[in-house]
Short mmCIF file of C-alpha atoms in Angstrom, two decimals:
data_model
loop_
_atom_site.label_atom_id
_atom_site.label_comp_id
_atom_site.label_asym_id
_atom_site.label_seq_id
_atom_site.Cartn_x
_atom_site.Cartn_y
_atom_site.Cartn_z
CA HIS A 152 -8.43 19.07 -21.26
CA LEU A 153 -10.40 17.13 -18.69
CA ASN A 154 -13.38 16.92 -21.02
CA ALA A 155 -11.11 15.61 -23.76
CA LYS A 156 -9.86 12.90 -21.43
CA LEU A 157 -13.40 12.03 -20.38
CA SER A 158 -14.59 11.74 -23.95
CA HIS A 159 -11.44 9.73 -24.78
CA CYS A 160 -12.28 7.37 -21.91
CA GLY A 161 -15.88 7.27 -22.99
CA VAL A 162 -14.94 6.32 -26.53
CA ILE A 163 -12.49 3.68 -25.35
CA THR A 164 -14.83 2.18 -22.77
CA VAL A 165 -17.84 2.09 -25.03
CA THR A 166 -15.74 0.58 -27.83
CA LEU A 167 -14.28 -2.05 -25.53
CA ASN A 168 -17.69 -2.81 -24.15
CA GLU A 169 -19.14 -3.69 -27.53
CA SER A 170 -20.67 -7.13 -27.61
CA ARG A 171 -18.38 -8.46 -30.33
CA LEU A 172 -15.57 -8.40 -27.79
CA ASP A 173 -17.49 -10.47 -25.27
CA ASN A 174 -15.45 -13.59 -25.92
CA PHE A 175 -12.63 -11.81 -24.16
CA PRO A 176 -13.51 -10.84 -20.60
CA ARG A 177 -9.83 -10.10 -20.15
CA ILE A 178 -10.05 -7.22 -22.62
CA PHE A 179 -12.86 -5.76 -20.54
CA SER A 180 -10.97 -6.06 -17.25
CA GLU A 181 -7.84 -4.61 -18.83
CA GLY A 182 -9.84 -1.66 -20.17
CA MET A 183 -11.55 -1.17 -16.82
CA ASN A 184 -8.28 -1.27 -14.89
CA THR A 185 -6.80 1.27 -17.31
CA LEU A 186 -9.81 3.54 -16.83
CA ILE A 187 -9.40 3.30 -13.06
CA GLY A 188 -5.75 4.18 -13.55
CA TYR A 189 -6.67 7.57 -14.99
CA ASP A 190 -6.83 10.56 -12.67
CA LEU A 191 -10.57 11.07 -12.95
CA VAL A 192 -13.95 9.70 -11.90
CA PRO A 193 -15.71 8.19 -14.92
CA GLU A 194 -18.89 9.83 -16.11
CA PRO A 195 -22.16 8.03 -15.40
CA LYS A 196 -22.59 7.00 -19.03
CA ILE A 197 -19.13 5.42 -19.02
CA VAL A 198 -19.89 3.47 -15.85
CA GLU A 199 -23.23 2.49 -17.39
CA SER A 200 -21.56 0.98 -20.44
CA ALA A 201 -19.15 -0.88 -18.13
CA LEU A 202 -22.07 -2.28 -16.13
CA ARG A 203 -23.80 -3.38 -19.34
CA ALA A 204 -20.61 -5.13 -20.37
CA CYS A 205 -20.64 -6.98 -17.06
CA ARG A 206 -24.20 -8.02 -17.80
CA ARG A 207 -23.19 -9.43 -21.19
CA LEU A 208 -20.34 -11.26 -19.51
CA ASN A 209 -22.74 -12.63 -16.85
CA ASP A 210 -20.54 -11.15 -14.12
CA LEU A 211 -22.49 -9.50 -11.32
CA ALA A 212 -19.52 -9.48 -8.94
CA SER A 213 -17.49 -7.30 -11.29
CA ALA A 214 -20.39 -4.90 -11.64
CA VAL A 215 -20.45 -4.39 -7.87
CA ARG A 216 -16.65 -4.15 -7.86
CA ILE A 217 -16.79 -1.36 -10.45
CA LEU A 218 -19.16 0.62 -8.24
CA GLU A 219 -16.73 0.19 -5.34
CA ALA A 220 -13.86 1.30 -7.56
CA VAL A 221 -15.51 4.52 -8.77
CA LYS A 222 -16.41 5.38 -5.20
CA GLN A 223 -12.73 4.94 -4.37
CA LYS A 224 -11.74 7.14 -7.30
CA ALA A 225 -13.84 10.00 -5.95
CA GLY A 226 -11.51 10.09 -2.95
CA PRO A 227 -12.27 12.89 -0.50
CA TYR A 228 -15.01 14.34 -2.76
CA LYS A 229 -17.81 12.51 -1.04
CA GLU A 230 -20.64 14.03 -3.07
CA ILE A 231 -19.54 12.46 -6.39
CA TYR A 232 -20.50 8.85 -5.64
CA PRO A 233 -24.10 9.55 -4.54
CA TYR A 234 -24.51 11.61 -7.72
CA LEU A 235 -23.20 8.72 -9.81
CA ILE A 236 -25.56 6.26 -8.13
CA GLN A 237 -28.45 8.66 -8.63
CA GLU A 238 -27.68 8.91 -12.34
CA LEU A 239 -27.19 5.15 -12.61
CA LYS A 240 -30.36 4.21 -10.71
CA PRO A 241 -32.38 3.38 -13.87
CA THR A 242 -29.60 1.14 -15.18
CA LEU A 243 -29.06 -0.51 -11.80
CA THR A 244 -32.75 -1.29 -11.51
CA GLU A 245 -32.97 -2.50 -15.10
CA LEU A 246 -30.04 -4.88 -14.77
CA GLY A 247 -30.78 -5.87 -11.18
CA ILE A 248 -27.40 -4.71 -9.86
CA SER A 249 -27.27 -4.03 -6.13
CA THR A 250 -24.96 -1.31 -4.86
CA PRO A 251 -22.29 -2.24 -2.32
CA GLU A 252 -24.33 -0.30 0.25
CA GLU A 253 -27.43 -2.40 -0.45
CA LEU A 254 -25.37 -5.57 -0.01
CA GLY A 255 -23.84 -4.29 3.20
CA ILE A 256 -20.26 -4.70 1.98
CA ASP A 257 -19.48 -1.00 2.16
CA ARG A 258 -18.63 -1.50 5.81
CA VAL A 259 -16.07 -3.82 7.36
CA MET B 208 19.80 -16.02 16.10
CA LEU B 209 22.56 -14.50 18.23
CA HIS B 210 25.17 -17.02 17.12
CA LEU B 211 24.83 -16.09 13.45
CA THR B 212 27.63 -13.96 12.16
CA THR B 213 26.83 -10.97 9.99
CA GLY B 214 28.18 -12.75 6.93
CA ARG B 215 25.97 -15.81 7.26
CA LEU B 216 22.91 -13.68 8.05
CA GLY B 217 23.56 -11.62 4.93
CA SER B 218 23.81 -14.68 2.70
CA LEU B 219 20.66 -16.18 4.25
CA LEU B 220 18.74 -12.99 3.46
CA ALA B 221 20.17 -12.98 -0.06
CA ARG B 222 18.97 -16.55 -0.61
CA ARG B 223 15.44 -15.69 0.60
CA VAL B 224 15.26 -12.70 -1.74
CA THR B 225 16.46 -14.76 -4.72
CA ALA B 226 14.00 -17.55 -3.97
CA ALA B 227 11.11 -15.10 -3.63
CA LEU B 228 11.97 -13.38 -6.91
CA SER B 229 12.66 -16.48 -8.99
CA SER B 230 9.80 -18.20 -10.75
CA SER B 231 11.32 -21.67 -10.60
CA SER B 232 9.33 -24.37 -8.86
CA VAL B 233 12.29 -25.67 -6.83
CA ARG B 234 11.62 -25.30 -3.13
CA MET B 235 14.24 -23.92 -0.82
CA ALA B 236 15.73 -26.87 0.94
CA SER B 237 16.28 -25.27 4.32
CA HIS B 238 12.91 -23.76 5.24
CA SER B 239 9.87 -22.51 3.31
CA HIS B 240 7.01 -20.50 4.82
CA GLU B 241 4.80 -21.00 1.74
CA VAL B 242 2.76 -24.17 1.48
CA SER B 243 2.98 -24.12 -2.33
CA GLN B 244 5.22 -22.08 -4.60
CA THR B 245 3.53 -19.25 -6.54
CA ASP B 246 4.02 -19.50 -10.29
CA MET B 247 4.25 -15.85 -11.24
CA SER B 248 4.07 -16.58 -14.96
CA GLN B 249 0.37 -17.45 -14.59
CA PRO B 250 -2.47 -14.93 -14.14
CA MET B 251 -2.61 -14.01 -10.47
CA TYR B 252 -5.35 -12.84 -8.19
CA VAL B 253 -4.58 -9.62 -6.33
CA ASP B 254 -6.55 -7.32 -4.05
CA ARG B 255 -5.62 -3.78 -5.06
CA LEU B 256 -7.54 -0.54 -4.99
CA ASP B 257 -6.05 0.44 -8.36
CA ILE B 258 -6.68 -2.96 -9.99
CA PRO B 259 -10.38 -3.55 -9.35
CA LEU B 260 -10.67 -6.48 -11.78
CA PRO B 261 -7.78 -8.93 -11.26
CA ASP B 262 -6.53 -11.36 -13.92
CA LYS B 263 -8.50 -14.25 -12.52
CA PRO B 264 -11.35 -14.90 -10.08
CA TYR B 265 -10.51 -15.48 -6.45
CA LYS B 266 -12.10 -18.94 -6.21
CA ASP B 267 -11.07 -21.39 -8.90
CA ASN B 268 -12.62 -24.63 -7.78
CA LEU B 269 -16.32 -24.10 -7.34
CA SER B 270 -18.49 -26.48 -5.41
CA ALA B 271 -21.61 -27.85 -7.08
CA GLU B 272 -23.69 -25.31 -5.18
CA GLU B 273 -21.45 -22.47 -6.36
CA GLN B 274 -21.54 -23.72 -9.93
CA SER B 275 -25.31 -23.76 -9.94
CA LEU B 276 -25.24 -20.19 -8.61
CA LYS B 277 -23.00 -19.24 -11.51
CA LYS B 278 -25.60 -20.74 -13.83
CA LYS B 279 -28.28 -18.67 -12.17
CA GLU B 280 -26.07 -15.61 -12.71
CA GLU B 281 -26.60 -16.03 -16.46
CA GLY B 282 -30.26 -15.17 -15.97
CA PRO B 283 -31.82 -11.94 -14.69
CA TRP B 284 -29.91 -10.60 -11.73
CA SER B 285 -33.06 -9.25 -10.15
CA GLN B 286 -33.91 -12.88 -9.36
CA LEU B 287 -30.84 -13.25 -7.19
CA THR B 288 -31.23 -12.80 -3.46
CA LYS B 289 -28.98 -10.45 -1.52
CA GLU B 290 -27.12 -13.42 -0.04
CA GLU B 291 -26.58 -14.92 -3.48
CA LYS B 292 -25.17 -11.66 -4.78
CA ILE B 293 -22.78 -11.47 -1.83
CA ALA B 294 -21.79 -15.10 -2.43
CA LEU B 295 -21.06 -14.33 -6.09
CA TYR B 296 -18.95 -11.37 -5.03
CA ARG B 297 -16.95 -13.47 -2.56
CA MET B 298 -16.41 -16.15 -5.20
CA MET B 299 -14.90 -13.58 -7.54
CA PHE B 300 -13.07 -11.45 -4.98
CA CYS B 301 -11.32 -12.01 -1.67
CA GLN B 302 -11.53 -8.63 0.08
CA THR B 303 -13.98 -5.80 -0.41
CA PHE B 304 -12.64 -2.28 -0.86
CA PRO B 305 -13.28 -1.32 2.79
CA GLU B 306 -11.53 -4.51 3.90
CA MET B 307 -8.55 -3.66 1.70
CA LYS B 308 -8.40 -0.19 3.19
CA GLN B 309 -8.37 -1.39 6.80
CA PRO B 310 -5.44 0.09 8.67
CA SER B 311 -3.05 -2.34 10.28
CA ASP B 312 -0.77 -2.16 13.30
CA GLU B 313 2.28 -2.99 11.21
CA TRP B 314 3.78 0.46 11.78
CA LYS B 315 4.09 -0.29 15.48
CA THR B 316 6.16 -3.37 14.70
CA VAL B 317 8.34 -1.40 12.32
CA VAL B 318 9.00 1.45 14.78
CA GLY B 319 9.52 -1.00 17.63
CA VAL B 320 12.05 -3.14 15.81
CA ALA B 321 13.86 -0.04 14.53
CA LEU B 322 14.15 1.29 18.10
CA ILE B 323 15.34 -2.10 19.33
CA PHE B 324 18.15 -2.11 16.82
CA LEU B 325 19.02 1.47 17.74
CA GLY B 326 19.10 0.38 21.37
CA ILE B 327 21.41 -2.51 20.57
CA SER B 328 23.69 -0.10 18.72
CA GLY B 329 23.64 2.15 21.77
CA LEU B 330 24.68 -0.75 23.97
CA VAL B 331 27.50 -1.59 21.59
CA VAL B 332 28.72 2.02 21.67
CA TRP B 333 28.70 2.06 25.49
CA TRP B 334 30.52 -1.28 25.67
CA GLN B 335 33.14 0.07 23.26
CA LYS B 336 33.66 3.12 25.48
CA VAL B 337 34.25 0.91 28.52
CA PHE B 338 36.27 -1.94 27.03
CA VAL B 339 37.82 -0.81 23.77
CA TYR B 340 38.79 2.86 23.65
CA PRO B 341 42.13 3.84 25.20
CA LYS B 342 42.27 6.57 27.86
CA THR B 343 41.37 10.04 26.53
CA PRO B 344 44.40 12.29 25.99
CA ARG B 345 45.53 14.43 28.92
CA THR B 346 44.44 17.54 27.01
CA PHE B 347 40.86 16.65 27.99
CA ASP B 348 41.53 16.87 31.75
CA GLU B 349 39.66 19.60 33.65
CA GLU B 350 42.88 21.21 34.80
CA TRP B 351 44.46 21.20 31.33
CA GLN B 352 41.28 22.65 29.76
CA ALA B 353 41.23 25.48 32.33
CA LYS B 354 44.86 26.33 31.65
CA GLN B 355 44.16 26.19 27.89
CA LEU B 356 41.28 28.61 28.24
CA LYS B 357 43.37 31.04 30.29
CA ARG B 358 46.13 30.85 27.68
CA MET B 359 43.68 31.72 24.90
CA LEU B 360 42.42 34.72 26.87
CA ASP B 361 45.97 35.84 27.64
CA MET B 362 46.79 35.65 23.92
CA ARG B 363 43.65 37.73 23.18
CA ALA B 364 42.29 35.10 20.76
CA ASN B 365 39.63 36.65 18.48
CA PRO B 366 39.43 39.88 20.54
CA VAL B 367 37.13 41.86 18.24
CA GLU B 368 34.04 39.75 17.74
CA GLY B 369 34.93 36.19 18.84
CA PHE B 370 36.35 34.47 21.89
CA SER B 371 38.19 37.11 23.93
CA ALA B 372 35.66 39.77 22.99
CA LYS B 373 33.21 37.97 25.24
CA TRP B 374 35.57 38.11 28.27
CA ASP B 375 35.47 41.12 30.54
CA TYR B 376 39.14 41.70 31.36
CA GLU B 377 38.41 44.31 34.09
CA LYS B 378 36.04 42.19 36.10
CA GLY B 379 37.71 38.85 35.26
CA GLN B 380 34.53 37.11 34.15
CA TRP B 381 32.47 36.44 31.08
CA LYS B 382 30.40 39.31 29.79
#
């Protein structure tokens, strides 16, 4: 059931993040907010496609925001976020996205 | 504040609620705490943990410096410095997630005001006792109550398991 939801999210996110929809950043933010609304932490490949969409939309701030949001989604399960970052490291380096921790905004 | 009657206070509150909920641009004539009225039919910016990407960026009017940074954002992000990345974030968003999650002291205000109102009610109740209520009936007097109790025992009220069952008739005291 959870895997079905994850693959459903993956299909939706990857579809929404296709470049032909890049004239509509609103569609991306709506899709992202919906994904965050689900009771799950998105898989690394889903987050990756969201980050690539941010790149196409020339929106670094949203990319960082998405990393903050998935950390929030992990809730008390503190080991999920480091795993995500570890899996996303190649993408983050490729696109030049800094994590909230690297920017120092993970603290007040 | 003290000279307002309950009726006028209620209608004042009702007016505030209606003004806050309506999307008209007419300002309240009496007093307005907002500098400009929020048009809720337009996309709004909001800091929410469950809405990471709001309907619009936080900063609308970008300075020339900020606009040139936005231009630079169209190129490789690895060329942006840490400060530039933070600046881009702050242009798009108001609070970071940790800032949103900061606890506030609002609960102390809430509990304090609630207790104050309870205290005022307590004062009102005491004042009523002193100045409003008539004398309590004579059946509440110590002497009357003692006689009433003796009468119940003499009648053997509830002698099996209840009242009189607890009285020791030989010793003339409670068991």
